[in-house]
């Protein structure tokens, strides 16, 4: 990785990375005001502005820049766009489209309004790749999972023609991870973009609002992946995507009812959904009722649950028998309870015998 020595650039010379992976795709090449608006949704930007106005810009974390090929004497900030936003808003607080009063309050009594900014100038954007991979994907300043996915997607597009089937292994080496993880993020982002192209199926949500890890975890389950038509988690091109099924999956995961609950309810239910989608009848029931517990009754899940319940009942009865010797007050339980347990056992045995006889006669 090669770079020039530390340099100082005037704030006017510095521009946002038009393909900043921390921003939604719709804001690539957007105006400064729209970038400010997006970043101001995060309260930490105001905190950063407050830190800079109180203590100055920390020279120990210079911005990483490259020359802008489209404008003379301009430089694209590849790393440090959030700090650049803070610096620009400190100097021009009236450009804030939201939280205007808060921005003005921070700037009003500023001790420092830096204009000469320490930077490290790189020859080209690819020279920053390994550094960003370590620092933000597996390093101490992690990005969100969707920001990682945007970054890895950019790398994928640059290297897929050359690396072909080994591209995910190659990208994994850059960031110190594994190929399956990289593939899941890149394919997951492609699915999110597909949903975005369809207005997120009228769900009031944006790329950065949704829990991206829910979707990437979902497609790691084979039956869920098959349900939406993915060949594998490496199917970035979505060649055989079942658009209707994917729309259903997206809504199950992200569409909230009036109580703020989704059909999925919680991430742990992904394994149950995967089980349901293994069985055609269970899948049909789920699509009709949108109730995971109801649909599970049409898989082999009830058999396993029944077995565990009966074995647990036997275990606790055996433990109760062992404890009976030490009971001081034998009337601690109504004597009817033992009769009820016996009756339940006989009834249960009768139900199972009936099922056995019925299946043998078929």
Tab-separated table of C-alpha atoms in Angstrom:
chain	number	residue	atom	x	y	z
A	1	UNK	CA	0.000	0.000	0.000
A	2	UNK	CA	1.683	3.216	-1.135
A	3	UNK	CA	0.868	6.804	-0.178
A	4	UNK	CA	2.519	10.186	-0.086
A	5	UNK	CA	3.555	11.772	3.170
A	6	UNK	CA	1.085	13.580	5.377
A	7	UNK	CA	-0.263	16.668	3.609
A	8	UNK	CA	-2.521	19.551	4.571
A	9	UNK	CA	-5.478	20.529	2.406
A	10	UNK	CA	-7.906	23.394	2.673
A	11	UNK	CA	-11.444	22.341	3.528
A	12	UNK	CA	-12.663	23.839	0.207
A	13	UNK	CA	-10.491	21.334	-1.653
A	14	UNK	CA	-12.083	18.294	-0.018
A	15	UNK	CA	-15.201	16.592	-1.392
A	16	UNK	CA	-17.261	13.598	-0.310
A	17	UNK	CA	-16.637	10.186	-1.806
A	18	UNK	CA	-19.498	9.878	-4.343
A	19	UNK	CA	-19.570	6.105	-3.679
A	20	UNK	CA	-19.232	6.191	0.096
A	21	UNK	CA	-20.234	2.667	1.294
A	22	UNK	CA	-21.689	4.104	4.497
A	23	UNK	CA	-24.401	5.840	2.475
A	24	UNK	CA	-27.401	4.300	0.666
A	25	UNK	CA	-26.969	3.853	-3.077
A	26	UNK	CA	-29.521	6.610	-3.780
A	27	UNK	CA	-27.172	9.142	-2.162
A	28	UNK	CA	-24.173	8.301	-4.324
A	29	UNK	CA	-23.187	11.520	-6.140
A	30	UNK	CA	-25.752	13.438	-4.050
A	31	UNK	CA	-25.383	17.089	-2.993
A	32	UNK	CA	-23.587	18.016	0.219
A	33	UNK	CA	-26.884	19.065	1.782
A	34	UNK	CA	-28.432	15.617	1.250
A	35	UNK	CA	-25.327	13.930	2.643
A	36	UNK	CA	-25.518	16.186	5.713
A	37	UNK	CA	-29.192	15.287	6.125
A	38	UNK	CA	-28.480	11.555	6.038
A	39	UNK	CA	-25.578	11.783	8.472
A	40	UNK	CA	-27.456	14.063	10.878
A	41	UNK	CA	-29.941	11.276	11.580
A	42	UNK	CA	-27.102	9.842	13.672
A	43	UNK	CA	-26.761	11.892	16.866
A	44	UNK	CA	-23.046	11.096	16.988
A	45	UNK	CA	-22.379	13.585	14.172
A	46	UNK	CA	-23.462	16.424	16.456
A	47	UNK	CA	-21.229	14.993	19.167
A	48	UNK	CA	-18.309	14.909	16.730
A	49	UNK	CA	-18.971	18.516	15.746
A	50	UNK	CA	-18.994	19.464	19.420
A	51	UNK	CA	-15.678	17.712	19.981
A	52	UNK	CA	-14.041	19.480	17.032
A	53	UNK	CA	-15.352	22.939	17.977
A	54	UNK	CA	-14.154	22.428	21.557
A	55	UNK	CA	-10.781	20.730	21.000
A	56	UNK	CA	-9.937	21.098	17.312
A	57	UNK	CA	-9.433	18.433	14.645
A	58	UNK	CA	-7.453	15.434	15.876
A	59	UNK	CA	-4.366	15.251	13.649
A	60	UNK	CA	-3.767	11.652	14.742
A	61	UNK	CA	-6.600	10.544	12.437
A	62	UNK	CA	-5.967	12.332	9.125
A	63	UNK	CA	-8.431	12.023	6.264
A	64	UNK	CA	-7.424	9.582	3.528
A	65	UNK	CA	-7.732	11.246	0.148
A	66	UNK	CA	-7.105	10.772	-3.567
A	67	UNK	CA	-7.008	13.328	-6.367
A	68	UNK	CA	-10.337	14.055	-8.005
A	69	UNK	CA	-9.978	13.210	-11.694
A	70	UNK	CA	-12.934	15.422	-12.613
A	71	UNK	CA	-11.864	18.693	-10.996
A	72	UNK	CA	-8.536	20.425	-10.707
A	73	UNK	CA	-7.120	20.889	-7.214
A	74	UNK	CA	-9.951	18.899	-5.608
A	75	UNK	CA	-9.533	15.750	-3.519
A	76	UNK	CA	-11.982	12.947	-2.767
A	77	UNK	CA	-12.131	11.851	0.865
A	78	UNK	CA	-12.116	8.043	0.705
A	79	UNK	CA	-11.890	7.579	4.474
A	80	UNK	CA	-13.257	10.165	6.895
A	81	UNK	CA	-16.489	11.345	5.236
A	82	UNK	CA	-18.248	11.646	8.595
A	83	UNK	CA	-15.486	13.910	9.902
A	84	UNK	CA	-15.613	15.865	6.643
A	85	UNK	CA	-19.363	16.376	7.136
A	86	UNK	CA	-18.724	17.657	10.656
A	87	UNK	CA	-16.051	20.087	9.410
A	88	UNK	CA	-18.223	21.412	6.572
A	89	UNK	CA	-21.255	21.894	8.831
A	90	UNK	CA	-19.172	23.714	11.425
A	91	UNK	CA	-18.181	26.221	8.775
A	92	UNK	CA	-21.592	26.340	7.031
A	93	UNK	CA	-24.233	25.387	9.634
A	94	UNK	CA	-27.066	26.864	7.564
A	95	UNK	CA	-26.651	24.039	5.037
A	96	UNK	CA	-28.243	21.623	7.507
A	97	UNK	CA	-31.658	20.527	6.218
A	98	UNK	CA	-32.643	18.963	9.567
A	99	UNK	CA	-31.737	19.584	13.227
A	100	UNK	CA	-30.895	23.170	12.279
A	101	UNK	CA	-31.136	24.540	15.816
A	102	UNK	CA	-28.937	21.792	17.233
A	103	UNK	CA	-26.308	22.422	14.557
A	104	UNK	CA	-26.366	26.177	15.196
A	105	UNK	CA	-26.120	25.618	18.955
A	106	UNK	CA	-22.969	23.528	18.504
A	107	UNK	CA	-21.329	26.090	16.233
A	108	UNK	CA	-22.409	29.222	18.107
A	109	UNK	CA	-19.650	29.166	20.739
A	110	UNK	CA	-17.029	27.280	18.748
A	111	UNK	CA	-13.441	27.641	19.951
A	112	UNK	CA	-12.159	26.010	16.765
A	113	UNK	CA	-13.397	26.079	13.158
A	114	UNK	CA	-10.659	24.169	11.313
A	115	UNK	CA	-10.056	24.918	7.637
A	116	UNK	CA	-6.578	23.411	7.077
A	117	UNK	CA	-7.058	19.663	7.442
A	118	UNK	CA	-4.362	16.975	7.838
A	119	UNK	CA	-4.695	14.278	5.167
A	120	UNK	CA	-2.832	11.333	3.703
A	121	UNK	CA	-2.779	11.433	-0.092
A	122	UNK	CA	-3.009	8.046	-1.842
A	123	UNK	CA	-2.204	7.433	-5.505
A	124	UNK	CA	-5.565	5.818	-6.227
A	125	UNK	CA	-8.604	4.398	-4.460
A	126	UNK	CA	-7.467	0.791	-4.705
A	127	UNK	CA	-4.432	1.636	-2.545
A	128	UNK	CA	-6.796	2.279	0.349
A	129	UNK	CA	-8.582	-1.078	-0.042
A	130	UNK	CA	-6.544	-3.222	2.325
A	131	UNK	CA	-6.472	-0.517	4.980
A	132	UNK	CA	-10.232	-0.050	4.866
A	133	UNK	CA	-10.784	-3.799	4.856
A	134	UNK	CA	-8.841	-4.248	8.049
A	135	UNK	CA	-10.060	-1.119	9.806
A	136	UNK	CA	-13.759	-1.289	9.039
A	137	UNK	CA	-14.611	-4.899	8.251
A	138	UNK	CA	-12.656	-6.738	10.930
A	139	UNK	CA	-10.839	-3.919	12.702
A	140	UNK	CA	-11.567	-1.742	15.690
A	141	UNK	CA	-13.839	0.742	13.885
A	142	UNK	CA	-16.417	-1.605	12.399
A	143	UNK	CA	-19.008	-0.415	9.918
A	144	UNK	CA	-22.577	-1.647	10.010
A	145	UNK	CA	-23.177	-4.891	8.130
A	146	UNK	CA	-24.862	-3.101	5.216
A	147	UNK	CA	-21.963	-0.641	4.936
A	148	UNK	CA	-19.600	-3.633	4.809
A	149	UNK	CA	-21.796	-5.135	2.097
A	150	UNK	CA	-21.611	-1.954	-0.008
A	151	UNK	CA	-17.845	-1.853	0.345
A	152	UNK	CA	-17.474	-5.543	-0.551
A	153	UNK	CA	-19.862	-5.158	-3.492
A	154	UNK	CA	-17.642	-2.435	-4.926
A	155	UNK	CA	-14.654	-4.766	-4.602
A	156	UNK	CA	-16.649	-7.629	-6.110
A	157	UNK	CA	-17.468	-5.587	-9.204
A	158	UNK	CA	-13.803	-4.660	-9.643
A	159	UNK	CA	-12.422	-8.175	-9.314
A	160	UNK	CA	-15.110	-10.648	-10.444
A	161	UNK	CA	-14.084	-10.602	-14.125
A	162	UNK	CA	-10.495	-11.455	-13.217
A	163	UNK	CA	-11.031	-13.799	-10.250
A	164	UNK	CA	-14.253	-15.452	-11.442
A	165	UNK	CA	-15.269	-18.321	-9.103
A	166	UNK	CA	-12.504	-17.512	-6.622
A	167	UNK	CA	-13.576	-13.887	-6.168
A	168	UNK	CA	-15.194	-14.419	-2.755
A	169	UNK	CA	-12.126	-16.231	-1.441
A	170	UNK	CA	-9.976	-13.383	-2.735
A	171	UNK	CA	-12.128	-10.719	-1.055
A	172	UNK	CA	-12.194	-12.746	2.161
A	173	UNK	CA	-8.388	-12.668	2.290
A	174	UNK	CA	-8.416	-8.888	1.936
A	175	UNK	CA	-10.653	-8.436	4.975
A	176	UNK	CA	-9.465	-11.405	7.023
A	177	UNK	CA	-12.744	-13.316	6.876
A	178	UNK	CA	-14.197	-16.253	4.923
A	179	UNK	CA	-15.735	-16.553	1.470
A	180	UNK	CA	-19.179	-17.603	2.674
A	181	UNK	CA	-19.482	-14.476	4.834
A	182	UNK	CA	-18.470	-12.212	1.953
A	183	UNK	CA	-20.860	-13.941	-0.464
A	184	UNK	CA	-23.747	-13.659	1.984
A	185	UNK	CA	-23.214	-9.896	2.380
A	186	UNK	CA	-22.869	-9.196	-1.342
A	187	UNK	CA	-25.890	-11.330	-2.285
A	188	UNK	CA	-27.879	-9.863	0.614
A	189	UNK	CA	-27.207	-6.326	-0.598
A	190	UNK	CA	-28.306	-7.286	-4.099
A	191	UNK	CA	-31.595	-8.530	-2.633
A	192	UNK	CA	-32.040	-5.282	-0.690
A	193	UNK	CA	-31.412	-3.308	-3.885
A	194	UNK	CA	-34.018	-5.450	-5.663
A	195	UNK	CA	-36.491	-4.638	-2.888
A	196	UNK	CA	-35.542	-0.978	-3.180
A	197	UNK	CA	-36.206	-1.046	-6.918
A	198	UNK	CA	-39.712	-2.185	-5.960
A	199	UNK	CA	-40.193	0.600	-3.393
A	200	UNK	CA	-39.582	-1.921	-0.592
A	201	UNK	CA	-43.023	-3.354	-1.370
A	202	UNK	CA	-44.699	-0.245	0.104
A	203	UNK	CA	-43.082	-0.823	3.505
A	204	UNK	CA	-41.952	2.485	5.007
A	205	UNK	CA	-38.318	1.534	5.337
A	206	UNK	CA	-34.941	2.448	3.851
A	207	UNK	CA	-31.715	0.522	3.284
A	208	UNK	CA	-30.219	1.824	6.507
A	209	UNK	CA	-33.390	1.310	8.565
A	210	UNK	CA	-33.777	-2.400	7.974
A	211	UNK	CA	-31.981	-5.058	9.996
A	212	UNK	CA	-29.729	-6.252	7.187
A	213	UNK	CA	-28.309	-9.111	9.258
A	214	UNK	CA	-31.797	-10.680	9.433
A	215	UNK	CA	-31.887	-11.008	5.666
A	216	UNK	CA	-28.320	-12.291	5.329
A	217	UNK	CA	-28.965	-14.832	8.087
A	218	UNK	CA	-32.198	-15.901	6.388
A	219	UNK	CA	-30.500	-16.718	3.074
A	220	UNK	CA	-27.930	-18.837	4.900
A	221	UNK	CA	-30.749	-21.366	5.528
A	222	UNK	CA	-31.060	-23.781	2.593
A	223	UNK	CA	-34.876	-24.011	2.451
A	224	UNK	CA	-35.319	-20.253	2.670
A	225	UNK	CA	-32.696	-19.765	-0.031
A	226	UNK	CA	-34.426	-22.333	-2.261
A	227	UNK	CA	-37.825	-20.740	-1.591
A	228	UNK	CA	-36.732	-17.430	-3.123
A	229	UNK	CA	-34.911	-19.088	-6.010
A	230	UNK	CA	-31.271	-18.602	-5.047
A	231	UNK	CA	-28.869	-21.194	-6.403
A	232	UNK	CA	-26.657	-20.529	-3.365
A	233	UNK	CA	-25.493	-17.606	-1.242
A	234	UNK	CA	-23.060	-16.875	-4.086
A	235	UNK	CA	-25.908	-16.173	-6.508
A	236	UNK	CA	-25.198	-12.441	-6.733
A	237	UNK	CA	-26.869	-12.089	-10.118
A	238	UNK	CA	-30.185	-13.468	-8.757
A	239	UNK	CA	-30.628	-15.318	-12.059
A	240	UNK	CA	-33.642	-17.375	-11.006
A	241	UNK	CA	-35.031	-15.178	-8.251
A	242	UNK	CA	-38.657	-16.019	-7.489
A	243	UNK	CA	-39.859	-12.436	-7.206
A	244	UNK	CA	-43.197	-13.260	-5.597
A	245	UNK	CA	-41.635	-15.506	-2.969
A	246	UNK	CA	-38.935	-12.973	-2.228
A	247	UNK	CA	-41.557	-10.264	-1.774
A	248	UNK	CA	-43.318	-12.537	0.712
A	249	UNK	CA	-40.082	-13.254	2.592
A	250	UNK	CA	-39.188	-9.565	2.731
A	251	UNK	CA	-42.614	-8.707	4.148
A	252	UNK	CA	-42.488	-11.567	6.677
A	253	UNK	CA	-39.187	-10.226	7.988
A	254	UNK	CA	-39.691	-6.461	7.841
A	255	UNK	CA	-43.376	-5.464	7.592
A	256	UNK	CA	-44.769	-4.511	11.004
A	257	UNK	CA	-48.391	-4.663	12.092
A	258	UNK	CA	-50.129	-2.057	14.267
A	259	UNK	CA	-48.429	-3.535	17.346
A	260	UNK	CA	-45.007	-3.144	15.742
A	261	UNK	CA	-44.593	-6.900	15.250
A	262	UNK	CA	-43.569	-8.719	12.080
A	263	UNK	CA	-44.718	-12.158	10.970
A	264	UNK	CA	-41.243	-13.479	11.819
A	265	UNK	CA	-41.418	-11.840	15.281
A	266	UNK	CA	-37.749	-12.538	16.128
A	267	UNK	CA	-34.572	-13.818	14.512
A	268	UNK	CA	-34.751	-17.155	16.350
A	269	UNK	CA	-37.833	-17.998	14.295
A	270	UNK	CA	-35.758	-18.136	11.108
A	271	UNK	CA	-34.885	-21.757	11.902
A	272	UNK	CA	-38.604	-22.522	12.295
A	273	UNK	CA	-39.394	-20.770	9.016
A	274	UNK	CA	-36.655	-22.816	7.358
A	275	UNK	CA	-38.284	-25.970	8.751
A	276	UNK	CA	-41.726	-24.934	7.496
A	277	UNK	CA	-40.425	-24.249	3.980
A	278	UNK	CA	-39.112	-27.815	3.822
A	279	UNK	CA	-42.710	-29.101	3.613
A	280	UNK	CA	-45.131	-28.116	0.861
A	281	UNK	CA	-48.277	-28.377	2.998
A	282	UNK	CA	-46.678	-26.527	5.927
A	283	UNK	CA	-45.582	-23.783	3.524
A	284	UNK	CA	-49.099	-23.459	2.152
A	285	UNK	CA	-50.559	-23.246	5.668
A	286	UNK	CA	-48.011	-20.604	6.638
A	287	UNK	CA	-48.700	-18.477	3.567
A	288	UNK	CA	-52.417	-18.603	4.379
A	289	UNK	CA	-52.303	-18.053	8.141
A	290	UNK	CA	-48.946	-16.244	8.574
A	291	UNK	CA	-48.518	-18.036	11.887
A	292	UNK	CA	-45.296	-19.924	12.504
A	293	UNK	CA	-46.658	-22.112	15.306
A	294	UNK	CA	-49.663	-23.193	13.243
A	295	UNK	CA	-47.484	-24.113	10.286
A	296	UNK	CA	-44.984	-26.027	12.416
A	297	UNK	CA	-47.762	-28.479	13.225
A	298	UNK	CA	-47.560	-29.625	9.590
A	299	UNK	CA	-43.844	-30.491	9.773
A	300	UNK	CA	-42.118	-33.223	11.754
A	301	UNK	CA	-41.524	-30.669	14.500
A	302	UNK	CA	-44.594	-31.774	16.570
A	303	UNK	CA	-43.237	-35.353	16.727
A	304	UNK	CA	-39.955	-34.176	18.211
A	305	UNK	CA	-41.698	-31.793	20.614
A	306	UNK	CA	-44.088	-34.558	21.742
A	307	UNK	CA	-41.205	-36.947	22.342
A	308	UNK	CA	-39.293	-34.389	24.425
A	309	UNK	CA	-42.387	-33.528	26.502
A	310	UNK	CA	-43.160	-37.172	27.320
A	311	UNK	CA	-39.537	-37.968	28.177
A	312	UNK	CA	-39.338	-34.866	30.375
A	313	UNK	CA	-42.592	-35.864	32.127
A	314	UNK	CA	-41.124	-39.313	32.826
A	315	UNK	CA	-37.888	-37.778	34.109
A	316	UNK	CA	-39.678	-35.432	36.507
A	317	UNK	CA	-41.951	-38.191	37.774
A	318	UNK	CA	-38.884	-40.329	38.503
A	319	UNK	CA	-37.296	-37.388	40.338
A	320	UNK	CA	-40.538	-36.885	42.295
A	321	UNK	CA	-40.495	-40.568	43.306
A	322	UNK	CA	-36.952	-40.182	44.611
A	323	UNK	CA	-37.898	-37.062	46.554
A	324	UNK	CA	-41.039	-38.667	48.062
A	325	UNK	CA	-38.987	-40.411	50.772
A	326	UNK	CA	-38.014	-37.051	52.250
A	327	UNK	CA	-41.447	-35.384	52.178
A	328	UNK	CA	-42.502	-34.214	55.642
A	329	UNK	CA	-46.084	-33.205	54.853
A	330	UNK	CA	-47.670	-35.881	52.609
A	331	UNK	CA	-50.771	-33.672	52.191
A	332	UNK	CA	-48.759	-30.973	50.421
A	333	UNK	CA	-50.605	-32.049	47.247
A	334	UNK	CA	-54.241	-33.025	46.895
A	335	UNK	CA	-54.436	-36.803	46.463
A	336	UNK	CA	-56.552	-36.238	43.326
A	337	UNK	CA	-53.415	-35.127	41.469
A	338	UNK	CA	-52.051	-38.685	41.381
A	339	UNK	CA	-55.332	-39.947	39.958
A	340	UNK	CA	-55.249	-37.227	37.319
A	341	UNK	CA	-51.674	-38.124	36.341
A	342	UNK	CA	-52.657	-41.784	35.984
A	343	UNK	CA	-55.713	-40.870	33.912
A	344	UNK	CA	-53.629	-38.605	31.628
A	345	UNK	CA	-51.102	-41.394	31.124
A	346	UNK	CA	-53.822	-43.895	30.178
A	347	UNK	CA	-55.466	-41.378	27.826
A	348	UNK	CA	-52.154	-40.540	26.186
A	349	UNK	CA	-51.362	-44.208	25.680
A	350	UNK	CA	-54.818	-44.736	24.150
A	351	UNK	CA	-54.355	-41.816	21.711
A	352	UNK	CA	-50.997	-43.128	20.536
A	353	UNK	CA	-52.315	-46.689	20.188
A	354	UNK	CA	-55.163	-45.388	18.051
A	355	UNK	CA	-52.706	-43.588	15.778
A	356	UNK	CA	-50.559	-46.729	15.471
A	357	UNK	CA	-53.569	-48.912	14.637
A	358	UNK	CA	-54.753	-46.342	12.114
A	359	UNK	CA	-51.388	-46.148	10.332
A	360	UNK	CA	-51.018	-49.952	10.303
A	361	UNK	CA	-54.412	-50.288	8.630
A	362	UNK	CA	-53.568	-47.907	5.775
